[in-house]
């Protein structure tokens, strides 16, 4: 079998541009890119929280893969279980995956009010929400309920972002800082139970992985297309071919907070 390290730039870019992007299944990257995982094991930890919940909501569930994995550890689905997602292809995928587990998937834009009554859920979860709607999270949580999430932190994969876009302004690079999330959550009325942050190594082994990643994680290089960024892609291809994997670092923080009972 021919190694993708010996294939042409055009072949690899075409392959990365052809792979479907719906959902949060990253298995296609096996052998082409690696990312270290946070020490807290979010999906497994979410399973522990779901085991004690009676009414749960997963916000921006993607294709439902993380929630499905959490429940696949022998955890019983809460009596009331729902998930939201805003991108239509992901809504379809999440519905097919989660409906057999008794979870209702609701199509809801990520910046819209949550379509649920006040004080409905004792657990609200999310993995990598684009922009947490803190007031809405507090509103739908029952008193004593928990928000449990893994957020993307500051300067995540910025080595790759700045290769394509150049140096980013300080306001952009300091966005998503865990201290900002702490302050916003507390301002909305939540009490912080746990907040941990880690920076983790990523390696891209070929340019196809870069193309697919930027098509899938669309906020990294907004409006990314192969045609527009062909010179930067080609220079990165040549760099990987001559120097080996392109190294970047993701930034993640675990946030657990509780709505006061009183």
C-alpha atoms as one frame of an Amber mdcrd trajectory, in Angstrom:
protein
   0.000   0.000   0.000   1.352   3.459  -0.890   2.128   5.679   2.088   0.359
   9.032   2.087   3.791  10.578   2.794   4.743   9.726  -0.819   1.536  10.947
  -2.479   1.310  14.241  -4.316   0.032  17.493  -2.877  -2.914  17.445  -5.291
  -3.965  13.888  -4.327  -3.806  14.552  -0.599  -5.656  17.859  -0.788  -8.383
  16.269  -2.914  -8.791  13.476  -0.378  -9.029  15.853   2.575 -11.579  17.949
   0.676 -13.790  14.936  -0.088 -14.248  13.452   3.394 -17.705  14.127   4.938
 -17.552  16.536   7.892 -20.785  15.943   9.812 -20.670  14.787  13.420 -17.776
  14.680  15.875 -16.366  11.304  14.869 -12.645  11.857  14.332 -11.755   8.239
  13.489 -10.762   9.224   9.920  -7.695  10.960  11.354  -6.217   7.684  12.639
  -2.687   7.400  11.273  -2.847  10.937   9.868  -3.108  13.116  12.961  -2.907
  12.649  16.722  -4.176  14.682  19.659  -3.398  14.083  23.304  -6.532  13.831
  25.451  -7.196  15.681  28.726  -6.399  13.706  31.847  -9.944  13.966  33.219
 -11.558  11.824  30.455 -14.633  13.936  29.782 -16.872  11.295  28.181 -16.235
   8.780  30.967 -16.774  11.462  33.613 -20.000  12.500  31.900 -21.180   8.896
  32.191 -20.691   9.107  35.970 -22.834  12.266  36.131 -25.539  10.792  33.913
 -25.768   7.770  36.191 -27.027  10.030  38.984 -29.265  12.288  36.875 -33.038
  12.130  36.454 -33.349  14.819  33.742 -30.419  15.641  31.441 -29.728  18.030
  28.573 -26.679  17.916  26.284 -26.130  21.246  24.507 -24.600  21.387  20.994
 -24.311  17.609  20.929 -22.781  17.464  17.419 -23.503  14.041  15.984 -24.260
  12.718  19.474 -21.040  10.664  19.627 -19.822  11.889  23.019 -23.195  11.449
  24.705 -23.605   8.026  23.101 -20.164   6.971  24.375 -20.965   8.219  27.893
 -24.198   6.205  27.992 -22.486   3.206  26.397 -20.634   2.484  29.643 -23.656
   0.688  31.032 -25.269   3.909  32.240 -29.060   4.023  32.234 -30.538   6.926
  30.294 -32.170   9.478  32.638 -35.967   9.420  32.712 -35.999  12.690  30.791
 -33.127  13.099  28.336 -32.719  15.659  25.561 -29.991  17.111  23.375 -29.778
  20.191  21.162 -27.894  20.742  17.905 -27.949  23.558  15.385 -26.373  22.144
  12.212 -28.965  20.145  10.186 -26.603  17.308   9.076 -25.618  16.796  12.716
 -29.266  16.858  13.837 -29.961  13.962  11.481 -26.910  12.022  12.625 -27.531
  12.645  16.335 -31.185  11.638  16.042 -30.266   8.314  14.438 -27.640   7.638
  17.107 -29.447   8.840  20.227 -33.114   8.039  19.604 -32.567   4.310  20.326
 -31.241   5.366  23.740 -34.435   7.289  24.485 -32.939  10.759  23.922 -34.911
  13.453  22.105 -32.742  15.569  19.768 -34.066  19.102  19.277 -32.929  21.306
  16.390 -31.963  24.623  17.998 -29.525  27.328  16.848 -26.533  27.602  19.161
 -27.241  31.278  19.966 -31.012  30.927  20.465 -32.832  30.547  23.796 -33.041
  26.927  24.887 -36.502  25.538  23.986 -37.216  24.161  27.461 -39.076  25.331
  30.554 -37.397  26.808  33.601 -35.919  24.422  36.200 -36.261  21.343  33.962
 -32.902  19.545  34.212 -30.686  18.443  37.057 -27.763  17.970  34.629 -26.790
  20.157  31.668 -23.696  19.075  29.761 -21.731  20.159  26.722 -18.473  19.288
  24.995 -16.895  22.233  23.192 -19.849  24.634  23.056 -19.201  27.469  20.619
 -20.458  30.160  22.985 -22.066  29.083  26.274 -25.374  30.852  26.889 -24.923
  31.152  30.640 -28.260  32.775  31.458 -30.099  30.070  29.530 -28.094  27.294
  31.184 -28.982  28.662  34.621 -32.627  29.099  33.643 -33.196  25.472  32.586
 -31.214  23.985  35.490 -33.112  22.881  38.560 -31.958  24.398  41.860 -29.053
  22.215  42.936 -28.505  21.083  39.332 -25.093  20.769  37.687 -23.482  22.152
  34.540 -20.695  19.805  33.437 -18.695  20.674  30.344 -15.392  20.631  28.514
 -14.629  23.945  26.839 -12.070  24.922  24.235  -9.510  27.230  25.826  -7.392
  30.153  24.619  -5.055  29.938  21.615  -6.224  26.433  20.779  -4.413  25.111
  17.671  -3.185  28.679  17.050   0.024  27.417  15.458  -2.163  26.202  12.582
  -4.490  29.211  12.639  -1.590  31.656  12.416   0.049  29.696   9.600  -3.004
  30.556   7.491  -4.104  33.901   8.952  -0.930  35.386  10.376  -0.513  36.720
  13.949  -3.848  37.196  15.687  -4.734  40.204  17.886  -4.424  39.823  21.634
  -8.192  40.030  22.120  -8.600  37.070  19.784  -5.774  35.020  21.246  -6.920
  35.518  24.856 -10.526  34.616  24.104 -12.038  31.545  25.785  -9.785  31.839
  28.830 -11.013  29.658  31.747 -10.972  32.694  34.057 -13.446  34.401  31.710
 -15.720  31.358  31.806 -15.486  31.300  35.598 -16.453  34.963  35.818 -19.313
  34.596  33.319 -20.690  31.491  35.039 -20.565  33.148  38.447 -22.148  36.345
  37.108 -25.048  34.226  35.814 -25.526  32.730  39.276 -23.590  29.451  39.201
 -21.184  28.255  41.868 -17.933  26.770  40.516 -17.275  23.236  41.749 -14.249
  22.364  39.582 -12.168  24.155  36.968  -9.088  22.529  35.403  -7.127  23.432
  32.270  -4.593  21.573  30.124  -2.660  22.288  26.932  -2.228  19.233  24.718
  -0.012  18.260  21.782  -1.463  17.766  18.278   0.452  16.391  15.284  -0.676
  16.628  11.651   1.127  13.970   9.601  -0.117  14.991   6.144  -1.830  17.880
   4.403  -5.047  15.887   3.870  -5.515  15.867   7.664  -5.057  19.643   7.759
  -7.620  20.186   4.994 -10.191  17.920   6.620  -9.613  19.487  10.048 -10.150
  23.025   8.762 -13.305  21.961   6.905 -14.636  20.220   9.996 -13.707  22.768
  12.681 -14.936  25.730  10.679 -14.219  28.475  13.220 -10.452  27.911  13.085
  -9.995  29.579   9.683 -13.407  31.102   8.872 -14.404  30.676   5.255 -11.603
  28.210   4.581 -11.484  26.793   1.060  -8.716  24.895  -0.684  -8.715  27.347
  -3.589  -8.298  30.448  -1.443  -5.567  29.020   0.758  -3.748  26.891  -1.821
  -0.365  28.707  -1.436  -0.406  28.314   2.357  -1.467  24.671   2.030   1.331
  23.979  -0.421   3.959  25.575   1.823   2.708  23.509   4.769   2.747  20.347
   2.643   6.391  21.001   1.758   7.227  21.679   5.401   5.658  18.385   6.530
   7.404  16.478   3.747  10.817  17.890   4.701  10.544  18.238   8.502   7.904
  15.723   9.598   4.587  16.276  11.417   3.313  19.799  11.966   2.935  20.303
  15.728   0.228  22.421  17.333  -1.400  22.488  20.768  -5.039  22.333  21.772
  -6.332  24.070  24.882  -9.087  22.514  26.993 -10.684  23.173  30.359 -13.110
  21.164  32.434 -15.800  23.224  34.121 -18.293  21.927  36.659 -20.695  24.359
  38.293 -23.853  24.144  40.385 -27.016  26.217  40.562 -27.678  27.177  44.200
 -30.708  25.632  45.826 -31.851  28.872  47.382
